[in-house]
Coordinates of C-alpha atoms and ligand atoms in Angstrom, one line a residue:
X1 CA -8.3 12.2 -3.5
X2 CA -11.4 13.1 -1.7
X3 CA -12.2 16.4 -0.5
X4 CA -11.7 15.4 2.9
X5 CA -8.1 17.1 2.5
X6 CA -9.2 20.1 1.6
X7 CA -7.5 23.1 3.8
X8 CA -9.8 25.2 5.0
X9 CA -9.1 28.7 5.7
X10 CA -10.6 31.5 8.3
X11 CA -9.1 35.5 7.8
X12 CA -9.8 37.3 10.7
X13 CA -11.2 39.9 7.9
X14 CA -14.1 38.4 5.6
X15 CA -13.4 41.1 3.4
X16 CA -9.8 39.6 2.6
X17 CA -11.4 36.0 1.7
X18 CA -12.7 36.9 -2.2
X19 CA -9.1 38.4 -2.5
X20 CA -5.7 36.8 -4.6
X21 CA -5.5 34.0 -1.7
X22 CA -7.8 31.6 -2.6
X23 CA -7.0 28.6 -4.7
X24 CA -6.5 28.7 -8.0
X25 CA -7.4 25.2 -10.5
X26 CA -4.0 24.8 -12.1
X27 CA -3.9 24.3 -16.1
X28 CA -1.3 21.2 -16.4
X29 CA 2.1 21.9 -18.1
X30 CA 2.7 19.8 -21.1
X31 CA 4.7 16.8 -20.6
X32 CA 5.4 16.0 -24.3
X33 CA 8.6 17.1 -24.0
X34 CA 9.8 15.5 -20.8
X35 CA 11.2 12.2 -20.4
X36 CA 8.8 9.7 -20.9
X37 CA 8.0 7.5 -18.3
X38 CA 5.0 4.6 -16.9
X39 CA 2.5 6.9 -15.9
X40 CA 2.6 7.2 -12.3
X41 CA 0.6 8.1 -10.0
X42 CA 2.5 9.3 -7.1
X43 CA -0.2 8.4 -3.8
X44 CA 0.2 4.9 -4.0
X45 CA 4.1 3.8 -4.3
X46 CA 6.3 4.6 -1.1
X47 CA 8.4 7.5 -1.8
X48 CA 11.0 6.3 0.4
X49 CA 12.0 3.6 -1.7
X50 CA 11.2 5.4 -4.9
X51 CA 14.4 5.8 -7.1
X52 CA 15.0 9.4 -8.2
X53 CA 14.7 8.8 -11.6
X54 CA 11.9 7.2 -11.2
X55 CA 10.0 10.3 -10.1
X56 CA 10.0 13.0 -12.9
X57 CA 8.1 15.8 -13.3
X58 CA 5.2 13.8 -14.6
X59 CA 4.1 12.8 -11.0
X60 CA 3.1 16.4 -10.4
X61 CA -0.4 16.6 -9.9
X62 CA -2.3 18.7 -12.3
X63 CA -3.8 20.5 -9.4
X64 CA -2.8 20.6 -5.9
X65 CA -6.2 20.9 -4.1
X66 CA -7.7 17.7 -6.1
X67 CA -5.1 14.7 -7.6
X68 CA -2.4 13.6 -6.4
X69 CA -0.7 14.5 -3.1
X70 CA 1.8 16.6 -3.3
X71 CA 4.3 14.1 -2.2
X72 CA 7.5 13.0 -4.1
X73 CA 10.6 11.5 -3.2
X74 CA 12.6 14.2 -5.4
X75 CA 10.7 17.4 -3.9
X76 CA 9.6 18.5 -7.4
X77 CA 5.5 17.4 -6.9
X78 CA 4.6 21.1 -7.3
X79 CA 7.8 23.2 -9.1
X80 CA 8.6 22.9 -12.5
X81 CA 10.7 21.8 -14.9
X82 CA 13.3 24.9 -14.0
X83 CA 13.7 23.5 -10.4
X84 CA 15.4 20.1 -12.1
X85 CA 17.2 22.4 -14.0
X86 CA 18.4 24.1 -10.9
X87 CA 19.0 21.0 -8.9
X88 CA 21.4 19.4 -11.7
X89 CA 23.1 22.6 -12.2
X90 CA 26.7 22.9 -12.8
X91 CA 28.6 25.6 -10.3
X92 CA 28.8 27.7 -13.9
X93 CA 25.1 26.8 -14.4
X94 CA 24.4 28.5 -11.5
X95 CA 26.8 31.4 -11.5
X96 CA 25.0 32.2 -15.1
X97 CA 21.8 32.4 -13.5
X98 CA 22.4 34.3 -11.1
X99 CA 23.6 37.1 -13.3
X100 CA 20.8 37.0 -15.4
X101 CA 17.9 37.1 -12.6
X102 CA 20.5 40.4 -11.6
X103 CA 20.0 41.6 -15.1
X104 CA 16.5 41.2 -15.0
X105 CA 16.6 43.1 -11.6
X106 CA 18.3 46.1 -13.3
X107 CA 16.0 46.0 -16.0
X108 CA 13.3 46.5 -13.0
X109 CA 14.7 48.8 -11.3
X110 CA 15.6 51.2 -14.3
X111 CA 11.5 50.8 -14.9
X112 CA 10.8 51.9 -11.3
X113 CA 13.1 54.8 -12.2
X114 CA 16.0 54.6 -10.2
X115 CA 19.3 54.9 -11.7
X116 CA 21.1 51.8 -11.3
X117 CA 24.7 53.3 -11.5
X118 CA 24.5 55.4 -7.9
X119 CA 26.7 53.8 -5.4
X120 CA 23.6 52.5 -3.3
X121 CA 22.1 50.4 -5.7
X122 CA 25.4 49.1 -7.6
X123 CA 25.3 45.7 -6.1
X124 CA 21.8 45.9 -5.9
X125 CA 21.1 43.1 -8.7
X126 CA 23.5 40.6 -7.5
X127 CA 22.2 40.7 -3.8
X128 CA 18.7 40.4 -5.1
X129 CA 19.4 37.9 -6.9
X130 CA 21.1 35.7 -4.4
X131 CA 18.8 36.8 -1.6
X132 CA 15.6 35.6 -4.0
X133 CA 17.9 31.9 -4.9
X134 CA 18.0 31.8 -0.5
X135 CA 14.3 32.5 -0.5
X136 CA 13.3 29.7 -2.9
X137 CA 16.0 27.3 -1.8
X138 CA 13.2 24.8 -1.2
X139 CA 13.3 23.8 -4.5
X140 CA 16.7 22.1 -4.3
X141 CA 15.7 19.9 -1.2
X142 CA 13.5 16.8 -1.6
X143 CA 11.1 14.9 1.2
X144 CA 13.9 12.0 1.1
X145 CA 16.9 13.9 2.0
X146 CA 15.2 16.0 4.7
X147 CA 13.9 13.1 6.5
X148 CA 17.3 10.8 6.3
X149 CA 17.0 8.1 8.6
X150 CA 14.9 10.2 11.0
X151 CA 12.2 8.0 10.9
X152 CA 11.6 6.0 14.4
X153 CA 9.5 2.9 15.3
X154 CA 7.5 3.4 18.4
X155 CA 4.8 2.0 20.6
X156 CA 3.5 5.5 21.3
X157 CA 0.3 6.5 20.5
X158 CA -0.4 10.1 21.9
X159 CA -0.4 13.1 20.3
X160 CA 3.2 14.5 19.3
X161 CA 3.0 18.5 18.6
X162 CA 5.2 21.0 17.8
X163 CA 4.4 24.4 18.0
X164 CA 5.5 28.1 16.9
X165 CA 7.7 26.9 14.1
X166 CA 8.7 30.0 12.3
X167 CA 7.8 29.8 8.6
X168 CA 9.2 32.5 6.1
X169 CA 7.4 32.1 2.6
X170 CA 7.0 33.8 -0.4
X171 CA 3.5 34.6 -2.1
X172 CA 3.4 33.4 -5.7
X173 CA 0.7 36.3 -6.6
X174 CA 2.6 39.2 -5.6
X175 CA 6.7 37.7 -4.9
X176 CA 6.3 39.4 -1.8
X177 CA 6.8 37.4 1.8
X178 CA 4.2 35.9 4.1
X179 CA 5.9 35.0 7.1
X180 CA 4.1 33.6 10.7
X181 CA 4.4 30.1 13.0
X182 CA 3.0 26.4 12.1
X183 CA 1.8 24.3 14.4
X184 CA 2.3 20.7 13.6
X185 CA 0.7 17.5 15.0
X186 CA 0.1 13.8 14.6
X187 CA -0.6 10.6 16.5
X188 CA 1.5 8.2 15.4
X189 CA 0.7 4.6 14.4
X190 CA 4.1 2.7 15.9
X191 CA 6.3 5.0 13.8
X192 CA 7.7 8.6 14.7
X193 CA 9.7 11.5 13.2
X194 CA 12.8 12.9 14.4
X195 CA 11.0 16.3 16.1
X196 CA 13.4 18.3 14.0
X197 CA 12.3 17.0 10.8
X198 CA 8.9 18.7 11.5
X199 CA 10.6 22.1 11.2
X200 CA 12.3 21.0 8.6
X201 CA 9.7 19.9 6.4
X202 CA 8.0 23.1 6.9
X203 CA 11.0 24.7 5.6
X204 CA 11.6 22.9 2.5
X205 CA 8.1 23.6 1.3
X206 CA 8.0 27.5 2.7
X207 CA 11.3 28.2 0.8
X208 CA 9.3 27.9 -2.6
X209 CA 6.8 30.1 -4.2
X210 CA 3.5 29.5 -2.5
X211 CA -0.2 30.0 -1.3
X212 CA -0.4 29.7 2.7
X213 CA -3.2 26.9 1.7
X214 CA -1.0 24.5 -0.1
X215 CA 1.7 25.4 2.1
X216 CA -0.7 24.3 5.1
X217 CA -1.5 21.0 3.0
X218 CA 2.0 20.1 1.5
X219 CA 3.3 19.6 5.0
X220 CA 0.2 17.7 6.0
X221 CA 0.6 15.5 3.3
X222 CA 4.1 15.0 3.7
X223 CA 3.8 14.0 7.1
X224 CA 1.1 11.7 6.1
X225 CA 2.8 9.8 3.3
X226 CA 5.9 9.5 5.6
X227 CA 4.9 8.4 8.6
X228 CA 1.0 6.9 8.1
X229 CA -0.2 8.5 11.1
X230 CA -3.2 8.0 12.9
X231 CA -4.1 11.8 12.2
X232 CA -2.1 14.6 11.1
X233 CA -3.0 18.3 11.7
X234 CA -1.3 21.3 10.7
X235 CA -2.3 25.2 11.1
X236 CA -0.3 27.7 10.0
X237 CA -0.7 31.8 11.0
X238 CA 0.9 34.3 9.0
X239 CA 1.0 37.8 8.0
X240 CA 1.4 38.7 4.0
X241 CA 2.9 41.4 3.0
X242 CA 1.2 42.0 -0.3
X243 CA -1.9 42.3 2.5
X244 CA -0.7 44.4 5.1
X245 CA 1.5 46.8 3.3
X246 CA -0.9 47.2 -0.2
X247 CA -4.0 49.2 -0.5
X248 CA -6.2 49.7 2.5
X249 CA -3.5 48.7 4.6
X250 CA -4.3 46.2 7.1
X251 CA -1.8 46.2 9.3
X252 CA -1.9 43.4 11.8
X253 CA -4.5 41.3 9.5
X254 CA -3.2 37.7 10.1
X255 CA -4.3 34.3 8.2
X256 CA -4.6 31.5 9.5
X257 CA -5.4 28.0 7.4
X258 CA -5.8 24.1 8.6
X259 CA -5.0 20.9 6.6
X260 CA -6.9 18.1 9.2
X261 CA -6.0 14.4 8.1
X262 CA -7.5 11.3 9.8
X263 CA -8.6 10.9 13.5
X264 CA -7.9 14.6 14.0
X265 CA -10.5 15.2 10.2
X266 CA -12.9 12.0 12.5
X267 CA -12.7 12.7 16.0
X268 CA -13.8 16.0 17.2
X269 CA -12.3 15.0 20.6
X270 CA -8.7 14.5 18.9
X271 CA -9.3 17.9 17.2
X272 CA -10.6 19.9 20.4
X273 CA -7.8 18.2 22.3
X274 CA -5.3 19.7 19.1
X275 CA -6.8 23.1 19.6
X276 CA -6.8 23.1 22.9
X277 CA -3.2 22.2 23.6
X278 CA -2.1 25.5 20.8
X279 CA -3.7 27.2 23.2
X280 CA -7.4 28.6 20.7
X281 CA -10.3 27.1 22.5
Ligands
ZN1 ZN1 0.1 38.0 -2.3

């Protein structure tokens, strides 16, 4: 990977760019207990015809921001080991887990010092539970499954963009939301996406634990990998919680990040025509 990926990111408050936001390097898990596989490097095979089981965990890049693109056919480039666990689950499997992240609730709540027996909070655990399982359903779906057959070809060459998709995420630093629109765009190069799909790529890869800049890039990348674009551009605006509601409150702060691949990374023409169309220049 060059750098030329790299998202870039403007806060409309300099004083919020030094803060939890900014990309961290990753330390690799260890694979040594994993299935062992060729290694594989996941930017060069076609995901579409990549067999599940050909994809394990080892295709995750070490870090996001540098190695591989975080593109694989079984969704799991960037979770962990426990999101296979939770894929292959058993309906037991996944009753049990349930009631343990609602123990674990209660243990939190009994710390914050409520008391966990009054009426209000009785189901408490449970709904958090399933409420947090909703909120990181993203790690059950994979690129393949999402784009099913959606994929067009198409002697059209112009810009395609969608706008104002509503994205509802979850920050990894403080497991509060960050929630706002992404604007997606690409020029296609004789093959298209279903327009849905775009929304729906968002989705799988907001419903996870994330930084708004690899959220920005994952669907970038996605859409790169699938489609080979001539350019693909994505900014995403949102507002974090952990920012407006923390500290010196900053109500109204807003964040907005850019991934800009190909002709719209080349052509400042392509990128000014982009902007212009989502209505910022
Ligand atoms: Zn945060």
């Amino acid at each position: 990977m060059s750098d030329s990926t790299t998202p870039h990111k403007t806060n409309t408050r300099k004083d919020e760019i030094n803060g939890s936001h900014s990309p961290k390097s990753v330390v690799p898990i260890k694979r040594s207990k994993l299935v062992p596989t060729s290694s594989s490097s996941s930017s060069g095979a076609s995901f579409l015809t990549r067999d599940l089981t050909d994809t394990p965990l080892q295709t995750r890049a070490a870090s996001p921001l540098i190695l591989n693109p975080p593109i694989d056919s079984d969704g799991l480039s960037w979770p962990s080991q426990g999101a296979r666990q939770r894929i292959e689950q058993t309906p037991e499997e996944a009753k049990a887990r349930e009631l343990r992240i609602a123990d674990a609730v209660k243990v939190i709540l009994e710390e914050l010092g409520e008391d966990t027996s009054r009426e209000g909070l009785l189901e408490t655990p449970e709904r958090y539970a399933r409420a947090m399982l909703y909120f990181t359903k993203g790690y059950e779906d994979n690129i393949r499954d999402v784009i099913k057959r959606a994929v067009f070809e198409e002697d059209h060459d112009e810009m395609v963009i969608v706008r104002d998709i509503e994205i509802y995420s979850l920050c990894e630093h403080h497991l509060v939301p960050f929630f706002g629109k992404a604007h997606i765009a690409y020029i296609p190069n004789k093959r298209v996406l279903g327009l849905s799909k775009l929304a729906r790529l968002a989705e799988m890869y907001a419903r996870r634990f994330q930084v708004q800049e690899r959220l920005t890039k994952q669907i970038a990348m996605a859409l790169s990998e699938i489609l080979k674009p001539r350019g693909v551009a994505v900014v995403i605006e949102a507002a974090h919680m952990c920012m407006v509601s923390r500290g010196v409150q900053k109500t109204g702060s807003s964040t907005t990040t850019s991934c800009m691949l190909g002709c719209f990374r080349d052509q400042q023409k392509t990128r000014e025509e982009f902007l212009t169309l989502l209505g910022r220049k």
